PDB file of C-alpha atoms and ligand atoms in Angstrom:
ATOM      1  CA  MET A   1      12.474  59.576 -16.404  1.00  0.00           C
ATOM      2  CA  ARG A   2      10.138  57.925 -18.845  1.00  0.00           C
ATOM      3  CA  ILE A   3       7.385  55.844 -17.402  1.00  0.00           C
ATOM      4  CA  VAL A   4       5.209  53.406 -19.674  1.00  0.00           C
ATOM      5  CA  VAL A   5       2.320  51.352 -18.547  1.00  0.00           C
ATOM      6  CA  LEU A   6       2.675  48.188 -20.401  1.00  0.00           C
ATOM      7  CA  GLY A   7      -0.393  46.639 -18.718  1.00  0.00           C
ATOM      8  CA  SER A   8      -2.796  47.625 -16.219  1.00  0.00           C
ATOM      9  CA  ALA A   9      -4.840  44.857 -15.421  1.00  0.00           C
ATOM     10  CA  ALA A  10      -4.874  42.231 -12.686  1.00  0.00           C
ATOM     11  CA  GLY A  11      -3.860  38.404 -12.809  1.00  0.00           C
ATOM     12  CA  GLY A  12      -6.037  37.220 -15.859  1.00  0.00           C
ATOM     13  CA  GLY A  13      -6.390  40.488 -17.643  1.00  0.00           C
ATOM     14  CA  PHE A  14      -9.215  42.240 -18.908  1.00  0.00           C
ATOM     15  CA  PRO A  15     -11.450  41.073 -20.345  1.00  0.00           C
ATOM     16  CA  GLN A  16     -10.254  37.867 -18.330  1.00  0.00           C
ATOM     17  CA  TRP A  17     -10.391  34.539 -20.802  1.00  0.00           C
ATOM     18  CA  ASN A  18     -13.088  32.805 -18.719  1.00  0.00           C
ATOM     19  CA  CYS A  19     -14.906  35.491 -17.264  1.00  0.00           C
ATOM     20  CA  ASN A  20     -18.602  36.532 -18.368  1.00  0.00           C
ATOM     21  CA  ALA A  21     -19.212  39.050 -15.494  1.00  0.00           C
ATOM     22  CA  PRO A  22     -21.049  42.182 -16.851  1.00  0.00           C
ATOM     23  CA  THR A  23     -17.572  44.251 -16.979  1.00  0.00           C
ATOM     24  CA  SER A  24     -15.656  40.900 -19.012  1.00  0.00           C
ATOM     25  CA  HIS A  25     -18.653  40.694 -20.809  1.00  0.00           C
ATOM     26  CA  GLY A  26     -19.404  44.171 -21.697  1.00  0.00           C
ATOM     27  CA  VAL A  27     -15.612  45.136 -22.809  1.00  0.00           C
ATOM     28  CA  ARG A  28     -15.512  41.691 -24.791  1.00  0.00           C
ATOM     29  CA  THR A  29     -18.660  42.473 -26.810  1.00  0.00           C
ATOM     30  CA  GLY A  30     -18.319  46.251 -27.180  1.00  0.00           C
ATOM     31  CA  SER A  31     -21.713  47.175 -25.126  1.00  0.00           C
ATOM     32  CA  LEU A  32     -19.712  48.961 -22.116  1.00  0.00           C
ATOM     33  CA  ARG A  33     -17.408  51.981 -22.600  1.00  0.00           C
ATOM     34  CA  ALA A  34     -14.031  50.323 -21.319  1.00  0.00           C
ATOM     35  CA  LYS A  35     -10.802  49.454 -22.295  1.00  0.00           C
ATOM     36  CA  LYS A  36      -9.480  46.192 -22.848  1.00  0.00           C
ATOM     37  CA  ARG A  37      -6.207  45.718 -20.639  1.00  0.00           C
ATOM     38  CA  THR A  38      -3.247  43.470 -20.356  1.00  0.00           C
ATOM     39  CA  GLN A  39      -1.530  42.399 -17.249  1.00  0.00           C
ATOM     40  CA  ALA A  40       0.202  44.891 -14.769  1.00  0.00           C
ATOM     41  CA  SER A  41       3.652  45.700 -15.958  1.00  0.00           C
ATOM     42  CA  LEU A  42       5.946  49.022 -16.401  1.00  0.00           C
ATOM     43  CA  ALA A  43       8.597  50.242 -18.051  1.00  0.00           C
ATOM     44  CA  VAL A  44      10.725  53.085 -17.247  1.00  0.00           C
ATOM     45  CA  SER A  45      13.677  54.606 -18.417  1.00  0.00           C
ATOM     46  CA  ALA A  46      16.134  57.636 -17.523  1.00  0.00           C
ATOM     47  CA  ASP A  47      17.049  58.242 -21.070  1.00  0.00           C
ATOM     48  CA  GLY A  48      14.259  56.932 -23.230  1.00  0.00           C
ATOM     49  CA  GLU A  49      17.313  54.354 -24.420  1.00  0.00           C
ATOM     50  CA  ARG A  50      17.542  52.224 -21.895  1.00  0.00           C
ATOM     51  CA  TRP A  51      14.834  50.684 -19.861  1.00  0.00           C
ATOM     52  CA  LEU A  52      14.008  48.899 -16.546  1.00  0.00           C
ATOM     53  CA  LEU A  53      11.008  46.414 -16.877  1.00  0.00           C
ATOM     54  CA  VAL A  54       8.889  46.351 -13.412  1.00  0.00           C
ATOM     55  CA  ASN A  55       7.459  42.532 -13.333  1.00  0.00           C
ATOM     56  CA  ALA A  56       7.273  40.282 -16.282  1.00  0.00           C
ATOM     57  CA  SER A  57       3.627  39.818 -17.184  1.00  0.00           C
ATOM     58  CA  PRO A  58       2.134  36.960 -18.875  1.00  0.00           C
ATOM     59  CA  ASP A  59       1.255  39.499 -22.047  1.00  0.00           C
ATOM     60  CA  PHE A  60       4.990  40.434 -21.962  1.00  0.00           C
ATOM     61  CA  ARG A  61       5.200  39.657 -25.751  1.00  0.00           C
ATOM     62  CA  GLN A  62       2.216  41.593 -26.627  1.00  0.00           C
ATOM     63  CA  GLN A  63       3.115  44.443 -24.474  1.00  0.00           C
ATOM     64  CA  VAL A  64       6.552  44.866 -26.268  1.00  0.00           C
ATOM     65  CA  GLY A  65       5.067  44.396 -29.569  1.00  0.00           C
ATOM     66  CA  ASP A  66       2.915  47.388 -28.675  1.00  0.00           C
ATOM     67  CA  THR A  67       5.407  49.679 -27.742  1.00  0.00           C
ATOM     68  CA  PRO A  68       8.029  50.630 -30.115  1.00  0.00           C
ATOM     69  CA  ALA A  69      10.318  52.093 -27.374  1.00  0.00           C
ATOM     70  CA  LEU A  70      11.086  48.325 -26.338  1.00  0.00           C
ATOM     71  CA  TRP A  71      11.776  47.153 -29.971  1.00  0.00           C
ATOM     72  CA  PRO A  72      15.235  45.918 -30.896  1.00  0.00           C
ATOM     73  CA  ARG A  73      17.305  48.694 -32.260  1.00  0.00           C
ATOM     74  CA  GLY A  74      20.929  47.727 -33.584  1.00  0.00           C
ATOM     75  CA  GLY A  75      22.249  44.192 -34.470  1.00  0.00           C
ATOM     76  CA  LEU A  76      20.336  41.372 -35.477  1.00  0.00           C
ATOM     77  CA  ARG A  77      19.731  40.786 -31.659  1.00  0.00           C
ATOM     78  CA  HIS A  78      18.920  43.585 -29.332  1.00  0.00           C
ATOM     79  CA  SER A  79      16.848  44.718 -26.844  1.00  0.00           C
ATOM     80  CA  PRO A  80      16.403  48.155 -25.010  1.00  0.00           C
ATOM     81  CA  ILE A  81      15.569  46.036 -22.041  1.00  0.00           C
ATOM     82  CA  GLU A  82      18.216  45.887 -19.829  1.00  0.00           C
ATOM     83  CA  ALA A  83      16.959  44.851 -16.426  1.00  0.00           C
ATOM     84  CA  VAL A  84      13.574  43.152 -14.954  1.00  0.00           C
ATOM     85  CA  ILE A  85      12.781  43.874 -11.540  1.00  0.00           C
ATOM     86  CA  LEU A  86      10.144  41.788  -9.408  1.00  0.00           C
ATOM     87  CA  THR A  87       7.707  43.056  -7.145  1.00  0.00           C
ATOM     88  CA  SER A  88       6.383  39.580  -6.226  1.00  0.00           C
ATOM     89  CA  GLY A  89       6.736  36.025  -7.452  1.00  0.00           C
ATOM     90  CA  GLU A  90       2.881  35.770  -8.104  1.00  0.00           C
ATOM     91  CA  ILE A  91       2.064  34.247 -11.988  1.00  0.00           C
ATOM     92  CA  ASP A  92       0.968  37.734 -13.447  1.00  0.00           C
ATOM     93  CA  HIS A  93       4.609  39.347 -12.171  1.00  0.00           C
ATOM     94  CA  VAL A  94       6.595  36.462 -13.378  1.00  0.00           C
ATOM     95  CA  ALA A  95       5.274  34.220 -16.227  1.00  0.00           C
ATOM     96  CA  GLY A  96       6.549  36.664 -18.768  1.00  0.00           C
ATOM     97  CA  LEU A  97      10.474  35.790 -17.817  1.00  0.00           C
ATOM     98  CA  LEU A  98       9.619  32.991 -20.007  1.00  0.00           C
ATOM     99  CA  SER A  99       8.748  34.553 -22.825  1.00  0.00           C
ATOM    100  CA  MET A 100      12.632  36.493 -22.598  1.00  0.00           C
ATOM    101  CA  ARG A 101      14.663  32.937 -23.022  1.00  0.00           C
ATOM    102  CA  GLU A 102      16.030  33.817 -26.054  1.00  0.00           C
ATOM    103  CA  SER A 103      19.742  34.293 -25.116  1.00  0.00           C
ATOM    104  CA  GLN A 104      19.170  37.842 -24.390  1.00  0.00           C
ATOM    105  CA  PRO A 105      21.402  39.098 -21.799  1.00  0.00           C
ATOM    106  CA  PHE A 106      19.519  41.243 -19.127  1.00  0.00           C
ATOM    107  CA  ALA A 107      19.515  41.417 -15.142  1.00  0.00           C
ATOM    108  CA  LEU A 108      16.976  40.030 -13.244  1.00  0.00           C
ATOM    109  CA  TRP A 109      16.567  41.715  -9.596  1.00  0.00           C
ATOM    110  CA  ALA A 110      14.178  40.106  -6.741  1.00  0.00           C
ATOM    111  CA  ALA A 111      13.724  39.836  -3.236  1.00  0.00           C
ATOM    112  CA  PRO A 112      14.932  36.515  -1.376  1.00  0.00           C
ATOM    113  CA  PRO A 113      11.676  34.803  -1.398  1.00  0.00           C
ATOM    114  CA  VAL A 114      10.877  35.465  -5.222  1.00  0.00           C
ATOM    115  CA  LEU A 115      14.535  34.378  -6.415  1.00  0.00           C
ATOM    116  CA  ALA A 116      14.055  31.376  -4.196  1.00  0.00           C
ATOM    117  CA  ALA A 117      10.527  30.557  -5.790  1.00  0.00           C
ATOM    118  CA  LEU A 118      12.508  30.728  -9.638  1.00  0.00           C
ATOM    119  CA  ALA A 119      15.213  28.821  -7.851  1.00  0.00           C
ATOM    120  CA  ALA A 120      13.082  26.066  -7.036  1.00  0.00           C
ATOM    121  CA  ASN A 121      10.996  25.774 -10.451  1.00  0.00           C
ATOM    122  CA  PRO A 122      13.383  24.332 -13.107  1.00  0.00           C
ATOM    123  CA  ILE A 123      11.132  25.715 -15.585  1.00  0.00           C
ATOM    124  CA  PHE A 124      13.073  29.169 -15.009  1.00  0.00           C
ATOM    125  CA  ASP A 125      16.248  27.281 -15.897  1.00  0.00           C
ATOM    126  CA  ALA A 126      15.618  28.502 -19.657  1.00  0.00           C
ATOM    127  CA  LEU A 127      16.862  31.756 -18.402  1.00  0.00           C
ATOM    128  CA  ASN A 128      20.545  30.685 -18.496  1.00  0.00           C
ATOM    129  CA  PRO A 129      22.581  32.474 -15.752  1.00  0.00           C
ATOM    130  CA  ARG A 130      25.194  32.787 -18.805  1.00  0.00           C
ATOM    131  CA  HIS A 131      22.845  35.477 -20.198  1.00  0.00           C
ATOM    132  CA  VAL A 132      20.526  36.702 -17.348  1.00  0.00           C
ATOM    133  CA  GLU A 133      22.465  37.540 -13.689  1.00  0.00           C
ATOM    134  CA  ARG A 134      20.003  37.128 -10.747  1.00  0.00           C
ATOM    135  CA  HIS A 135      20.541  39.791  -8.059  1.00  0.00           C
ATOM    136  CA  GLY A 136      19.100  39.673  -4.465  1.00  0.00           C
ATOM    137  CA  VAL A 137      17.009  42.813  -3.462  1.00  0.00           C
ATOM    138  CA  THR A 138      16.563  43.588   0.257  1.00  0.00           C
ATOM    139  CA  SER A 139      14.582  46.479   1.931  1.00  0.00           C
ATOM    140  CA  ALA A 140      17.659  48.506   2.287  1.00  0.00           C
ATOM    141  CA  ASP A 141      19.171  51.713   1.221  1.00  0.00           C
ATOM    142  CA  PRO A 142      18.211  53.167  -2.467  1.00  0.00           C
ATOM    143  CA  PHE A 143      20.560  51.418  -4.849  1.00  0.00           C
ATOM    144  CA  PRO A 144      21.566  52.249  -8.503  1.00  0.00           C
ATOM    145  CA  ILE A 145      20.004  49.539 -10.633  1.00  0.00           C
ATOM    146  CA  ALA A 146      22.188  47.945 -13.393  1.00  0.00           C
ATOM    147  CA  GLY A 147      22.280  45.905 -16.667  1.00  0.00           C
ATOM    148  CA  PRO A 148      24.867  44.375 -18.481  1.00  0.00           C
ATOM    149  CA  GLY A 149      25.766  47.393 -19.582  1.00  0.00           C
ATOM    150  CA  GLY A 150      25.952  49.142 -16.592  1.00  0.00           C
ATOM    151  CA  ALA A 151      23.704  51.647 -14.504  1.00  0.00           C
ATOM    152  CA  LEU A 152      20.689  52.644 -15.751  1.00  0.00           C
ATOM    153  CA  GLY A 153      20.355  56.016 -14.097  1.00  0.00           C
ATOM    154  CA  LEU A 154      17.512  55.164 -12.189  1.00  0.00           C
ATOM    155  CA  THR A 155      17.851  54.712  -8.197  1.00  0.00           C
ATOM    156  CA  VAL A 156      15.345  51.942  -6.499  1.00  0.00           C
ATOM    157  CA  THR A 157      14.265  51.722  -3.162  1.00  0.00           C
ATOM    158  CA  ALA A 158      12.461  48.366  -2.436  1.00  0.00           C
ATOM    159  CA  PHE A 159      10.316  48.101   0.888  1.00  0.00           C
ATOM    160  CA  PRO A 160       8.179  45.283   2.174  1.00  0.00           C
ATOM    161  CA  VAL A 161       4.219  45.992   2.104  1.00  0.00           C
ATOM    162  CA  PRO A 162       1.755  43.547   3.276  1.00  0.00           C
ATOM    163  CA  GLY A 163       0.511  40.892   0.843  1.00  0.00           C
ATOM    164  CA  LYS A 164       0.516  37.041   0.481  1.00  0.00           C
ATOM    165  CA  VAL A 165       2.506  34.059  -0.754  1.00  0.00           C
ATOM    166  CA  PRO A 166       1.895  33.282  -4.636  1.00  0.00           C
ATOM    167  CA  LEU A 167      -1.226  31.444  -5.339  1.00  0.00           C
ATOM    168  CA  TYR A 168       0.996  27.859  -6.207  1.00  0.00           C
ATOM    169  CA  LEU A 169       2.642  28.453  -2.950  1.00  0.00           C
ATOM    170  CA  GLU A 170      -0.150  28.506  -0.754  1.00  0.00           C
ATOM    171  CA  GLY A 171      -0.054  24.932  -0.374  1.00  0.00           C
ATOM    172  CA  GLN A 172       3.455  24.927   1.190  1.00  0.00           C
ATOM    173  CA  ALA A 173       2.758  28.203   3.369  1.00  0.00           C
ATOM    174  CA  GLY A 174       0.837  26.735   5.860  1.00  0.00           C
ATOM    175  CA  SER A 175      -1.087  28.978   8.213  1.00  0.00           C
ATOM    176  CA  ASN A 176       1.368  31.804   7.003  1.00  0.00           C
ATOM    177  CA  LEU A 177      -0.141  33.056   3.941  1.00  0.00           C
ATOM    178  CA  ALA A 178       1.362  36.308   4.069  1.00  0.00           C
ATOM    179  CA  GLY A 179       4.666  34.765   3.613  1.00  0.00           C
ATOM    180  CA  ALA A 180       8.101  36.639   4.354  1.00  0.00           C
ATOM    181  CA  ALA A 181       8.444  40.070   5.378  1.00  0.00           C
ATOM    182  CA  ASP A 182       9.852  41.057   1.654  1.00  0.00           C
ATOM    183  CA  GLU A 183       7.388  38.193   0.066  1.00  0.00           C
ATOM    184  CA  THR A 184       5.575  41.605  -1.313  1.00  0.00           C
ATOM    185  CA  MET A 185       7.620  44.897  -2.161  1.00  0.00           C
ATOM    186  CA  GLY A 186       6.710  48.340  -3.246  1.00  0.00           C
ATOM    187  CA  LEU A 187       9.214  50.209  -4.908  1.00  0.00           C
ATOM    188  CA  GLU A 188      10.513  54.069  -5.179  1.00  0.00           C
ATOM    189  CA  ILE A 189      12.149  54.955  -8.283  1.00  0.00           C
ATOM    190  CA  ALA A 190      14.474  58.061  -8.706  1.00  0.00           C
ATOM    191  CA  CYS A 191      15.763  59.875 -11.455  1.00  0.00           C
ATOM    192  CA  GLY A 192      17.453  62.965 -10.448  1.00  0.00           C
ATOM    193  CA  PRO A 193      15.027  64.463  -8.339  1.00  0.00           C
ATOM    194  CA  ALA A 194      12.129  63.058 -10.028  1.00  0.00           C
ATOM    195  CA  ARG A 195      10.595  60.133  -8.484  1.00  0.00           C
ATOM    196  CA  PHE A 196       7.339  57.811  -8.099  1.00  0.00           C
ATOM    197  CA  HIS A 197       6.238  54.552  -6.233  1.00  0.00           C
ATOM    198  CA  TYR A 198       4.822  51.350  -7.292  1.00  0.00           C
ATOM    199  CA  ILE A 199       2.986  49.182  -5.598  1.00  0.00           C
ATOM    200  CA  PRO A 200       0.379  46.957  -7.699  1.00  0.00           C
ATOM    201  CA  GLY A 201      -0.240  44.214  -4.601  1.00  0.00           C
ATOM    202  CA  CYS A 202      -0.625  45.798  -1.122  1.00  0.00           C
ATOM    203  CA  ALA A 203      -3.066  43.964   1.588  1.00  0.00           C
ATOM    204  CA  ALA A 204      -3.503  47.247   3.938  1.00  0.00           C
ATOM    205  CA  MET A 205      -1.888  50.594   4.663  1.00  0.00           C
ATOM    206  CA  THR A 206       0.455  51.002   7.488  1.00  0.00           C
ATOM    207  CA  PRO A 207       1.869  53.603   9.432  1.00  0.00           C
ATOM    208  CA  ALA A 208       5.161  52.775   7.595  1.00  0.00           C
ATOM    209  CA  LEU A 209       3.662  52.760   4.281  1.00  0.00           C
ATOM    210  CA  ARG A 210       1.767  56.130   5.139  1.00  0.00           C
ATOM    211  CA  ALA A 211       5.002  57.824   5.952  1.00  0.00           C
ATOM    212  CA  ARG A 212       6.879  56.465   2.910  1.00  0.00           C
ATOM    213  CA  LEU A 213       4.068  57.824   0.719  1.00  0.00           C
ATOM    214  CA  ARG A 214       3.392  60.705   2.248  1.00  0.00           C
ATOM    215  CA  GLN A 215       4.191  64.228  -0.663  1.00  0.00           C
ATOM    216  CA  SER A 216       4.865  61.512  -3.087  1.00  0.00           C
ATOM    217  CA  PRO A 217       4.479  63.131  -6.717  1.00  0.00           C
ATOM    218  CA  LEU A 218       3.147  59.768  -8.212  1.00  0.00           C
ATOM    219  CA  VAL A 219       1.750  56.599  -6.715  1.00  0.00           C
ATOM    220  CA  PHE A 220       0.496  53.632  -8.678  1.00  0.00           C
ATOM    221  CA  PHE A 221      -1.238  51.519  -6.181  1.00  0.00           C
ATOM    222  CA  ASP A 222      -3.330  48.207  -6.086  1.00  0.00           C
ATOM    223  CA  GLY A 223      -6.758  48.789  -8.018  1.00  0.00           C
ATOM    224  CA  THR A 224      -7.570  45.254  -7.565  1.00  0.00           C
ATOM    225  CA  LEU A 225     -11.203  45.154  -5.994  1.00  0.00           C
ATOM    226  CA  TRP A 226     -13.422  48.199  -5.757  1.00  0.00           C
ATOM    227  CA  ARG A 227     -15.136  45.871  -2.743  1.00  0.00           C
ATOM    228  CA  ASP A 228     -13.754  43.350  -0.711  1.00  0.00           C
ATOM    229  CA  ASP A 229     -16.551  40.859  -1.433  1.00  0.00           C
ATOM    230  CA  GLU A 230     -16.723  41.948  -4.972  1.00  0.00           C
ATOM    231  CA  LEU A 231     -15.989  38.348  -6.464  1.00  0.00           C
ATOM    232  CA  ILE A 232     -18.823  37.082  -3.979  1.00  0.00           C
ATOM    233  CA  THR A 233     -21.397  39.673  -4.751  1.00  0.00           C
ATOM    234  CA  THR A 234     -20.733  39.189  -8.624  1.00  0.00           C
ATOM    235  CA  GLY A 235     -21.132  35.783  -8.481  1.00  0.00           C
ATOM    236  CA  VAL A 236     -17.725  34.548  -9.897  1.00  0.00           C
ATOM    237  CA  GLY A 237     -15.658  33.461  -6.791  1.00  0.00           C
ATOM    238  CA  THR A 238     -15.507  32.730  -3.402  1.00  0.00           C
ATOM    239  CA  LYS A 239     -12.310  34.729  -2.126  1.00  0.00           C
ATOM    240  CA  THR A 240     -12.359  37.902  -0.296  1.00  0.00           C
ATOM    241  CA  GLY A 241      -9.686  40.704  -1.375  1.00  0.00           C
ATOM    242  CA  GLN A 242      -8.013  40.466   1.897  1.00  0.00           C
ATOM    243  CA  ARG A 243      -8.263  36.717   1.350  1.00  0.00           C
ATOM    244  CA  MET A 244      -6.310  37.409  -1.797  1.00  0.00           C
ATOM    245  CA  GLY A 245      -3.563  40.002  -0.189  1.00  0.00           C
ATOM    246  CA  HIS A 246      -5.398  43.121  -1.866  1.00  0.00           C
ATOM    247  CA  MET A 247      -7.025  46.036   0.017  1.00  0.00           C
ATOM    248  CA  SER A 248     -10.358  47.423  -1.688  1.00  0.00           C
ATOM    249  CA  ILE A 249     -10.796  50.790  -3.284  1.00  0.00           C
ATOM    250  CA  ASP A 250     -13.798  51.792  -1.290  1.00  0.00           C
ATOM    251  CA  GLY A 251     -15.138  51.725   2.257  1.00  0.00           C
ATOM    252  CA  PRO A 252     -13.661  52.647   5.426  1.00  0.00           C
ATOM    253  CA  ASP A 253     -10.566  50.979   5.334  1.00  0.00           C
ATOM    254  CA  GLY A 254     -10.058  51.288   1.458  1.00  0.00           C
ATOM    255  CA  THR A 255      -7.529  52.861  -0.683  1.00  0.00           C
ATOM    256  CA  VAL A 256      -9.378  56.300  -1.449  1.00  0.00           C
ATOM    257  CA  ALA A 257      -9.506  57.078   2.093  1.00  0.00           C
ATOM    258  CA  ALA A 258      -6.193  55.711   3.246  1.00  0.00           C
ATOM    259  CA  PHE A 259      -4.730  58.235   0.853  1.00  0.00           C
ATOM    260  CA  ALA A 260      -6.931  61.073   1.707  1.00  0.00           C
ATOM    261  CA  ASP A 261      -4.442  63.220   3.728  1.00  0.00           C
ATOM    262  CA  LEU A 262      -1.027  61.865   2.281  1.00  0.00           C
ATOM    263  CA  GLY A 263      -0.702  64.778  -0.296  1.00  0.00           C
ATOM    264  CA  VAL A 264       0.236  62.152  -2.885  1.00  0.00           C
ATOM    265  CA  ARG A 265       0.166  64.666  -6.085  1.00  0.00           C
ATOM    266  CA  ARG A 266      -0.998  61.995  -8.804  1.00  0.00           C
ATOM    267  CA  LYS A 267      -2.873  58.429  -7.912  1.00  0.00           C
ATOM    268  CA  VAL A 268      -3.226  56.059 -10.491  1.00  0.00           C
ATOM    269  CA  LEU A 269      -4.648  52.561  -9.679  1.00  0.00           C
ATOM    270  CA  VAL A 270      -3.045  49.532 -11.151  1.00  0.00           C
ATOM    271  CA  HIS A 271      -3.427  45.982 -11.211  1.00  0.00           C
ATOM    272  CA  VAL A 272      -7.076  46.369 -11.665  1.00  0.00           C
ATOM    273  CA  ASN A 273      -9.502  43.219 -11.410  1.00  0.00           C
ATOM    274  CA  THR A 274     -11.903  42.065 -14.832  1.00  0.00           C
ATOM    275  CA  THR A 275     -14.720  42.510 -12.268  1.00  0.00           C
ATOM    276  CA  ASN A 276     -14.027  45.963 -11.001  1.00  0.00           C
ATOM    277  CA  PRO A 277     -16.639  48.172 -11.673  1.00  0.00           C
ATOM    278  CA  VAL A 278     -14.599  51.343 -12.211  1.00  0.00           C
ATOM    279  CA  LEU A 279     -12.929  49.804 -15.392  1.00  0.00           C
ATOM    280  CA  ASP A 280     -16.634  50.695 -17.021  1.00  0.00           C
ATOM    281  CA  GLU A 281     -15.933  54.245 -17.665  1.00  0.00           C
ATOM    282  CA  ASP A 282     -19.880  55.249 -17.272  1.00  0.00           C
ATOM    283  CA  SER A 283     -20.123  53.557 -13.712  1.00  0.00           C
ATOM    284  CA  PRO A 284     -21.182  55.284 -10.679  1.00  0.00           C
ATOM    285  CA  GLU A 285     -17.951  53.925  -9.126  1.00  0.00           C
ATOM    286  CA  ARG A 286     -15.782  55.518 -11.759  1.00  0.00           C
ATOM    287  CA  ALA A 287     -17.399  58.924 -11.483  1.00  0.00           C
ATOM    288  CA  ALA A 288     -16.950  58.738  -7.260  1.00  0.00           C
ATOM    289  CA  LEU A 289     -13.330  57.566  -7.934  1.00  0.00           C
ATOM    290  CA  THR A 290     -12.508  60.492 -10.420  1.00  0.00           C
ATOM    291  CA  ALA A 291     -14.247  62.948  -8.094  1.00  0.00           C
ATOM    292  CA  SER A 292     -11.635  61.593  -5.472  1.00  0.00           C
ATOM    293  CA  GLY A 293      -8.865  62.524  -7.440  1.00  0.00           C
ATOM    294  CA  TRP A 294      -7.802  58.837  -8.970  1.00  0.00           C
ATOM    295  CA  GLU A 295      -6.748  57.947 -12.230  1.00  0.00           C
ATOM    296  CA  VAL A 296      -7.406  54.288 -13.322  1.00  0.00           C
ATOM    297  CA  ALA A 297      -3.849  53.179 -15.271  1.00  0.00           C
ATOM    298  CA  GLU A 298      -4.578  52.278 -19.321  1.00  0.00           C
ATOM    299  CA  ASP A 299      -2.259  50.269 -21.151  1.00  0.00           C
ATOM    300  CA  GLY A 300      -0.050  52.575 -23.459  1.00  0.00           C
ATOM    301  CA  MET A 301       0.003  55.233 -20.690  1.00  0.00           C
ATOM    302  CA  GLU A 302       3.002  57.337 -20.829  1.00  0.00           C
ATOM    303  CA  ILE A 303       4.060  59.853 -17.847  1.00  0.00           C
ATOM    304  CA  ALA A 304       7.277  62.028 -17.817  1.00  0.00           C
ATOM    305  CA  LEU A 305       8.579  63.041 -14.612  1.00  0.00           C
TER     306      LEU A 305
HETATM  307  C1  MLT B 401      -3.052  38.501  -7.369  1.00  0.00           C
HETATM  308  O1  MLT B 401      -2.605  39.243  -7.475  1.00  0.00           O
HETATM  309  O2  MLT B 401      -3.816  38.158  -6.483  1.00  0.00           O
HETATM  310  C2  MLT B 401      -2.928  37.294  -8.381  1.00  0.00           C
HETATM  311  O3  MLT B 401      -2.487  37.706  -9.377  1.00  0.00           O
HETATM  312  C3  MLT B 401      -4.019  36.400  -8.481  1.00  0.00           C
HETATM  313  C4  MLT B 401      -3.437  34.865  -9.411  1.00  0.00           C
HETATM  314  O4  MLT B 401      -2.262  34.566  -9.422  1.00  0.00           O
HETATM  315  O5  MLT B 401      -3.892  34.535  -9.862  1.00  0.00           O
HETATM  316 MN1   MN B 402      -1.457  39.551  -9.309  1.00  0.00          MN
END
């Protein structure tokens, strides 16, 4: 199984267009040792020929351009991307669908609340159902993911994780900002005996999630913020990580502590926000993170399992 990190930043990317916080400013001007990153997305393939896209980022077009495995091959119109699966309805996970509207056949897989959000927004009708079949994903048994050309050789298990409704649905959500149980999903993707987990958004570690991740060979996990109050202390915003549906990396309830005894072989942060100090490769936070056995995903990172 081949896995390519197409994008590793949170919504907004790194640097974010309107952000002048030290990390954003530093990578923009070259005064920090840090790498630019596009918004989080993953490509996965059993055979290196036919690919599954995990989330369709607003940076989809640039990501395909930067990834030769995803370039058209045979015929005048072709794409190796045969299926797309969404882990949430967040803008940074679905906006790329609008850049996939050129009558290209592929299968779209998502949980019912995400499909409902797409169905309620007529701009997504640009994905003509004659070319793009939409399939519901439930948190049930593993299923073989397929595109128009048949099964991709990848087995997907979707499971709910604590999260939040997309920003544009907060007004309709009332006091239930967490939304439906399957509003935010994590995925296990397997190819024969090889398997890994992809969880770009998660508000809390639960006993069920701990049990699922124990001894995983590879987990990509929500690396949005270093600290829950990072936007506030940086001075760029008023929301906590918890309010945005993201657990933080540091602290007693943070990701590093939560994974300490899970026996996960390889741990990689994705969906990293532009304010996060771990993006600065010379920061003490990055050194502490590395010392605790974690990596920070970079665009173009490739892993073979
Ligand atoms: C998030 O993950 O919190 C969202 O991407 C935020 C957003 O949509 O701006
Ligand atoms: Mn996001």
